[in-house]
Protein backbone atom coordinates (compact mmCIF):
# COMPACT_ATOMS: atom_id res chain seq x y z
CA UNK A 1 0.00 0.00 0.00
CA UNK A 2 1.28 3.43 -0.94
CA UNK A 3 0.82 5.86 1.92
CA UNK A 4 0.70 9.54 0.96
CA UNK A 5 3.58 11.40 2.69
CA UNK A 6 2.48 13.86 5.37
CA UNK A 7 2.89 17.61 4.85
CA UNK A 8 5.86 17.46 7.23
CA UNK A 9 7.49 14.68 5.20
CA UNK A 10 6.84 16.57 1.96
CA UNK A 11 8.53 19.69 3.37
CA UNK A 12 11.57 17.68 4.43
CA UNK A 13 11.74 15.75 1.14
CA UNK A 14 11.63 19.01 -0.82
CA UNK A 15 14.43 20.45 1.35
CA UNK A 16 12.21 23.33 2.44
CA UNK A 17 12.54 22.48 6.12
CA UNK A 18 15.95 21.13 7.14
CA UNK A 19 15.74 18.80 10.17
CA UNK A 20 18.28 19.42 12.94
CA UNK A 21 17.27 16.40 15.00
CA UNK A 22 15.37 18.39 17.64
CA UNK A 23 11.58 18.59 17.39
CA UNK A 24 10.43 22.04 16.33
CA UNK A 25 13.93 23.29 15.46
CA UNK A 26 14.47 23.60 11.71
CA UNK A 27 16.72 25.07 9.08
CA UNK A 28 14.97 26.70 6.12
CA UNK A 29 15.90 26.78 2.44
CA UNK A 30 15.71 29.58 -0.14
CA UNK A 31 12.11 28.81 -1.12
CA UNK A 32 10.95 29.17 2.46
CA UNK A 33 12.97 32.34 2.98
CA UNK A 34 11.64 33.87 -0.24
CA UNK A 35 8.13 33.41 1.11
CA UNK A 36 9.12 34.94 4.46
CA UNK A 37 10.65 37.92 2.65
CA UNK A 38 7.46 38.24 0.58
CA UNK A 39 5.37 38.21 3.74
CA UNK A 40 7.59 40.86 5.30
CA UNK A 41 7.07 43.00 2.23
CA UNK A 42 3.30 42.48 2.23
CA UNK A 43 2.99 43.23 5.97
CA UNK A 44 5.04 46.42 5.60
CA UNK A 45 2.78 47.53 2.76
CA UNK A 46 -0.33 46.73 4.80
CA UNK A 47 0.88 48.91 7.67
CA UNK A 48 2.51 51.68 5.64
CA UNK A 49 -0.30 54.25 5.78
CA UNK A 50 -0.29 54.19 9.58
CA UNK A 51 3.39 55.23 9.62
CA UNK A 52 4.36 53.01 12.57
CA UNK A 53 7.64 53.57 14.36
CA UNK A 54 9.95 50.72 13.39
CA UNK A 55 11.84 48.85 16.12
CA UNK A 56 14.02 45.78 15.67
CA UNK A 57 15.46 43.85 18.60
CA UNK A 58 17.83 40.90 18.93
CA UNK A 59 16.23 37.55 19.82
CA UNK A 60 16.99 37.98 23.51
CA UNK A 61 16.02 40.54 26.11
CA UNK A 62 17.62 41.74 29.33
CA UNK A 63 16.80 39.50 32.27
CA UNK A 64 15.31 42.40 34.27
CA UNK A 65 12.89 43.27 31.43
CA UNK A 66 11.90 39.63 31.30
CA UNK A 67 11.40 39.29 35.06
CA UNK A 68 9.29 42.42 35.25
CA UNK A 69 7.17 41.36 32.26
CA UNK A 70 5.54 38.65 34.40
CA UNK A 71 6.11 35.96 31.77
CA UNK A 72 7.11 33.37 34.40
CA UNK A 73 3.74 33.79 36.13
CA UNK A 74 1.86 32.71 33.04
CA UNK A 75 4.19 30.72 30.76
CA UNK A 76 7.21 29.38 32.69
CA UNK A 77 7.09 26.21 30.57
CA UNK A 78 8.00 28.13 27.38
CA UNK A 79 10.87 30.26 28.64
CA UNK A 80 14.45 29.80 27.46
CA UNK A 81 17.29 31.37 29.44
CA UNK A 82 20.83 32.03 28.19
CA UNK A 83 23.82 30.74 30.15
CA UNK A 84 27.53 30.91 29.36
CA UNK A 85 30.76 29.47 30.70
CA UNK A 86 32.06 31.22 33.80
CA UNK A 87 34.99 29.00 34.86
CA UNK A 88 38.79 29.17 34.64
CA UNK A 89 41.14 26.94 32.64
CA UNK A 90 40.88 24.13 35.18
CA UNK A 91 37.16 24.40 34.91
CA UNK A 92 37.39 24.21 31.14
CA UNK A 93 39.54 21.09 31.38
CA UNK A 94 37.00 19.49 33.68
CA UNK A 95 34.17 20.42 31.37
CA UNK A 96 35.88 18.98 28.28
CA UNK A 97 36.46 15.72 30.16
CA UNK A 98 32.82 15.56 31.19
CA UNK A 99 31.73 16.23 27.62
CA UNK A 100 34.04 13.57 26.24
CA UNK A 101 32.63 11.03 28.71
CA UNK A 102 29.07 12.02 27.88
CA UNK A 103 28.52 13.31 31.42
CA UNK A 104 26.53 16.41 32.46
CA UNK A 105 28.82 19.46 31.98
CA UNK A 106 26.56 22.45 32.55
CA UNK A 107 27.32 23.22 36.21
CA UNK A 108 29.82 25.95 35.28
CA UNK A 109 27.39 27.66 32.94
CA UNK A 110 26.14 30.84 34.59
CA UNK A 111 23.16 33.07 33.70
CA UNK A 112 24.25 35.58 31.05
CA UNK A 113 21.64 38.15 32.12
CA UNK A 114 19.64 37.44 28.97
CA UNK A 115 16.45 35.55 28.22
CA UNK A 116 15.28 34.46 24.78
CA UNK A 117 12.47 36.70 23.61
CA UNK A 118 9.12 34.86 23.83
CA UNK A 119 7.04 37.44 21.91
CA UNK A 120 8.16 40.34 19.73
CA UNK A 121 6.19 43.00 21.60
CA UNK A 122 7.86 42.30 24.98
CA UNK A 123 10.83 44.59 24.28
CA UNK A 124 8.56 47.40 23.06
CA UNK A 125 6.72 48.20 26.31
CA UNK A 126 9.75 48.97 28.54
CA UNK A 127 11.28 50.93 25.65
CA UNK A 128 8.19 53.13 25.33
CA UNK A 129 7.80 53.41 29.11
CA UNK A 130 11.29 54.84 29.49
CA UNK A 131 10.30 57.80 27.30
CA UNK A 132 7.72 59.08 29.80
CA UNK A 133 4.05 59.84 29.12
CA UNK A 134 2.72 59.14 25.63
CA UNK A 135 1.78 61.86 23.16
CA UNK A 136 -1.98 62.36 22.80
CA UNK A 137 -2.02 60.18 19.67
CA UNK A 138 -0.51 57.32 21.68
CA UNK A 139 2.11 55.08 20.07
CA UNK A 140 2.18 52.62 17.19
CA UNK A 141 5.20 50.35 16.73
CA UNK A 142 6.16 47.90 14.00
CA UNK A 143 8.35 45.24 15.61
CA UNK A 144 9.91 42.08 14.21
CA UNK A 145 11.84 39.52 16.19
CA UNK A 146 12.94 35.93 16.33
CA UNK A 147 11.11 34.36 19.26
CA UNK A 148 11.73 31.24 21.31
CA UNK A 149 9.20 29.01 23.01
CA UNK A 150 10.14 25.65 24.42
CA UNK A 151 7.28 23.69 22.93
CA UNK A 152 8.87 20.80 21.01
CA UNK A 153 6.37 19.25 18.64
CA UNK A 154 6.15 17.03 15.61
CA UNK A 155 3.68 19.42 14.00
CA UNK A 156 5.63 21.40 11.41
CA UNK A 157 3.63 24.52 12.37
CA UNK A 158 4.94 24.53 15.95
CA UNK A 159 8.49 25.82 15.98
CA UNK A 160 10.72 26.46 18.97
CA UNK A 161 12.42 29.31 17.10
CA UNK A 162 10.18 31.40 14.87
CA UNK A 163 9.71 34.95 13.65
CA UNK A 164 6.95 37.20 14.83
CA UNK A 165 6.06 40.51 13.22
CA UNK A 166 3.76 42.73 15.24
CA UNK A 167 2.01 46.05 15.18
CA UNK A 168 1.76 47.26 18.76
CA UNK A 169 -0.66 50.01 19.79
CA UNK A 170 -0.42 51.86 23.09
CA UNK A 171 -2.82 54.59 24.18
CA UNK A 172 -6.29 55.22 25.56
CA UNK A 173 -8.84 52.44 25.70
CA UNK A 174 -10.66 53.99 22.71
CA UNK A 175 -7.50 54.22 20.59
CA UNK A 176 -6.45 50.69 21.38
CA UNK A 177 -9.87 49.07 20.89
CA UNK A 178 -10.38 50.88 17.57
CA UNK A 179 -6.95 49.66 16.45
CA UNK A 180 -7.69 46.05 17.25
CA UNK A 181 -11.13 46.10 15.68
CA UNK A 182 -9.71 47.67 12.55
CA UNK A 183 -6.96 45.05 12.35
CA UNK A 184 -9.32 42.10 12.69
CA UNK A 185 -10.95 43.37 9.49
CA UNK A 186 -7.60 44.16 7.86
CA UNK A 187 -6.24 40.76 8.85
CA UNK A 188 -9.08 39.12 6.91
CA UNK A 189 -8.30 41.25 3.84
CA UNK A 190 -4.63 40.35 4.23
CA UNK A 191 -5.32 36.60 4.38
CA UNK A 192 -7.69 36.90 1.40
CA UNK A 193 -4.87 38.54 -0.58
CA UNK A 194 -2.60 35.64 0.35
CA UNK A 195 -5.19 33.33 -1.21
CA UNK A 196 -5.47 31.04 1.83
CA UNK A 197 -8.66 29.75 3.49
CA UNK A 198 -9.18 31.05 7.02
CA UNK A 199 -11.56 31.74 9.85
CA UNK A 200 -11.27 34.19 12.72
CA UNK A 201 -12.21 32.95 16.16
CA UNK A 202 -11.96 33.86 19.82
CA UNK A 203 -8.93 32.25 21.48
CA UNK A 204 -6.87 31.96 24.64
CA UNK A 205 -3.22 31.69 25.53
CA UNK A 206 -1.84 28.40 26.88
CA UNK A 207 -1.50 29.57 30.51
CA UNK A 208 0.47 27.31 32.83
CA UNK A 209 -0.81 25.22 35.71
CA UNK A 210 -4.10 24.81 37.53
CA UNK A 211 -4.75 28.56 37.66
CA UNK A 212 -4.13 28.65 33.93
CA UNK A 213 -7.56 27.27 33.11
CA UNK A 214 -9.21 30.17 34.96
CA UNK A 215 -6.98 32.70 33.18
CA UNK A 216 -7.82 31.15 29.82
CA UNK A 217 -11.57 31.13 30.56
CA UNK A 218 -11.51 34.75 31.63
CA UNK A 219 -9.49 35.73 28.54
CA UNK A 220 -12.16 34.13 26.36
CA UNK A 221 -15.06 35.59 28.32
CA UNK A 222 -13.66 39.07 27.88
CA UNK A 223 -12.83 38.41 24.20
CA UNK A 224 -9.26 39.60 24.72
CA UNK A 225 -7.74 37.40 22.02
CA UNK A 226 -8.78 36.56 18.47
CA UNK A 227 -6.86 34.34 16.08
CA UNK A 228 -6.88 33.96 12.34
CA UNK A 229 -6.81 30.23 11.79
CA UNK A 230 -5.76 28.38 8.65
CA UNK A 231 -6.08 24.64 7.94
CA UNK A 232 -2.49 23.41 7.50
CA UNK A 233 -1.85 20.12 9.31
CA UNK A 234 -3.73 17.06 8.13
CA UNK A 235 -5.89 15.43 10.76
CA UNK A 236 -5.63 18.41 13.11
CA UNK A 237 -7.57 21.60 13.72
CA UNK A 238 -6.61 24.82 11.95
CA UNK A 239 -3.46 26.71 13.02
CA UNK A 240 -3.28 30.23 14.45
CA UNK A 241 -1.32 32.27 11.90
CA UNK A 242 -2.21 35.72 13.19
CA UNK A 243 -3.40 36.93 16.55
CA UNK A 244 -5.20 40.07 17.68
CA UNK A 245 -4.60 40.69 21.36
CA UNK A 246 -5.98 43.27 23.77
CA UNK A 247 -4.08 43.35 27.08
CA UNK A 248 -6.22 45.98 28.81
CA UNK A 249 -3.90 47.77 31.30
CA UNK A 250 -1.69 44.73 31.99
CA UNK A 251 1.46 46.11 30.33
CA UNK A 252 0.52 49.71 31.15
CA UNK A 253 0.52 48.85 34.85
CA UNK A 254 3.56 46.57 34.64
CA UNK A 255 5.71 49.27 33.02
CA UNK A 256 3.87 52.33 34.33
CA UNK A 257 3.04 53.56 30.83
CA UNK A 258 0.85 56.64 30.98
CA UNK A 259 -1.29 58.47 28.48
CA UNK A 260 -0.87 62.21 28.01
CA UNK A 261 -3.42 62.92 30.78
CA UNK A 262 -1.77 60.57 33.26
CA UNK A 263 -4.08 57.55 32.94
CA UNK A 264 -2.59 54.06 32.80
CA UNK A 265 -2.15 53.17 29.11
CA UNK A 266 -3.98 50.31 27.39
CA UNK A 267 -2.17 48.11 24.86
CA UNK A 268 -2.99 45.78 21.98
CA UNK A 269 -0.84 43.89 19.50
CA UNK A 270 -1.42 42.24 16.15
CA UNK A 271 0.96 39.32 15.63
CA UNK A 272 1.85 37.72 12.31
CA UNK A 273 3.44 34.27 12.67
CA UNK A 274 5.83 34.40 9.71
CA UNK A 275 6.69 30.67 9.63
CA UNK A 276 3.07 29.62 9.98
CA UNK A 277 1.90 31.97 7.23
CA UNK A 278 4.70 30.65 5.00
CA UNK A 279 3.62 27.06 5.67
CA UNK A 280 -0.02 27.99 5.03
CA UNK A 281 0.95 29.33 1.62
CA UNK A 282 3.04 26.28 0.77
CA UNK A 283 0.14 24.11 1.80
CA UNK A 284 -2.43 25.89 -0.33
CA UNK A 285 -0.38 27.07 -3.33
CA UNK A 286 2.18 24.27 -3.61
CA UNK A 287 5.97 24.22 -3.41
CA UNK A 288 6.75 25.84 -6.78
CA UNK A 289 6.58 29.61 -6.27
CA UNK A 290 6.56 30.20 -10.03
CA UNK A 291 3.22 28.42 -10.22
CA UNK A 292 1.48 30.47 -7.53
CA UNK A 293 -1.48 32.64 -8.63
CA UNK A 294 -0.32 35.84 -10.33
CA UNK A 295 -2.18 38.15 -7.93
CA UNK A 296 -0.73 36.38 -4.88
CA UNK A 297 2.76 36.65 -6.34
CA UNK A 298 2.24 40.35 -6.98
CA UNK A 299 0.98 40.88 -3.41
CA UNK A 300 4.15 39.22 -2.12
CA UNK A 301 6.32 41.44 -4.33
CA UNK A 302 7.75 38.43 -6.21
CA UNK A 303 9.54 38.98 -9.50
CA UNK A 304 8.66 36.97 -12.59
CA UNK A 305 10.73 33.86 -11.80
CA UNK A 306 11.26 33.49 -8.08
CA UNK A 307 12.77 30.03 -8.45
CA UNK A 308 15.86 31.52 -10.14
CA UNK A 309 16.61 33.73 -7.18
CA UNK A 310 16.17 31.23 -4.36
CA UNK A 311 18.59 28.54 -5.55
CA UNK A 312 17.87 24.84 -5.26
CA UNK A 313 19.63 21.54 -4.84
CA UNK A 314 18.90 20.78 -8.52
CA UNK A 315 20.63 23.99 -9.60
CA UNK A 316 23.74 23.12 -7.60
CA UNK A 317 23.84 19.58 -8.92
CA UNK A 318 23.32 20.57 -12.58
P1 LIG B 1 -0.81 28.71 19.80
O1 LIG B 1 -2.18 28.90 20.42
O2 LIG B 1 -0.84 28.01 18.47
O3 LIG B 1 0.22 28.11 20.73
P2 LIG B 1 -0.36 31.42 20.55
O4 LIG B 1 -1.77 31.82 20.73
O5 LIG B 1 0.42 31.07 21.77
O6 LIG B 1 -0.26 30.21 19.48
P3 LIG B 1 0.67 34.05 20.21
O7 LIG B 1 1.28 34.08 21.54
O8 LIG B 1 -0.56 34.84 19.98
O9 LIG B 1 0.43 32.54 19.76
O10 LIG B 1 1.78 34.41 19.13
C1 LIG B 1 1.56 35.27 18.01
C2 LIG B 1 1.68 34.50 16.72
O11 LIG B 1 2.94 33.83 16.67
C3 LIG B 1 0.64 33.41 16.57
O12 LIG B 1 -0.54 33.90 15.98
C4 LIG B 1 1.34 32.42 15.66
O13 LIG B 1 1.13 32.76 14.30
C5 LIG B 1 2.81 32.59 15.99
N1 LIG B 1 3.28 31.49 16.84
C6 LIG B 1 3.02 31.28 18.15
N2 LIG B 1 3.62 30.18 18.59
C7 LIG B 1 4.30 29.66 17.54
C8 LIG B 1 5.15 28.51 17.34
N3 LIG B 1 5.42 27.68 18.35
N4 LIG B 1 5.66 28.30 16.11
C9 LIG B 1 5.41 29.15 15.09
N5 LIG B 1 4.63 30.23 15.21
C10 LIG B 1 4.08 30.50 16.40
ZN1 LIG C 1 2.34 40.94 21.22
Tab-separated table of C-alpha atoms and ligand atoms in Angstrom, residues 121 125 166 269, ligand 2:
chain	number	residue	atom	x	y	z
A	121	UNK	CA	6.195	43.000	21.598
A	125	UNK	CA	6.724	48.202	26.311
A	166	UNK	CA	3.760	42.730	15.238
A	269	UNK	CA	-0.844	43.886	19.502
B	2	LIG	ZN1	2.339	40.944	21.220
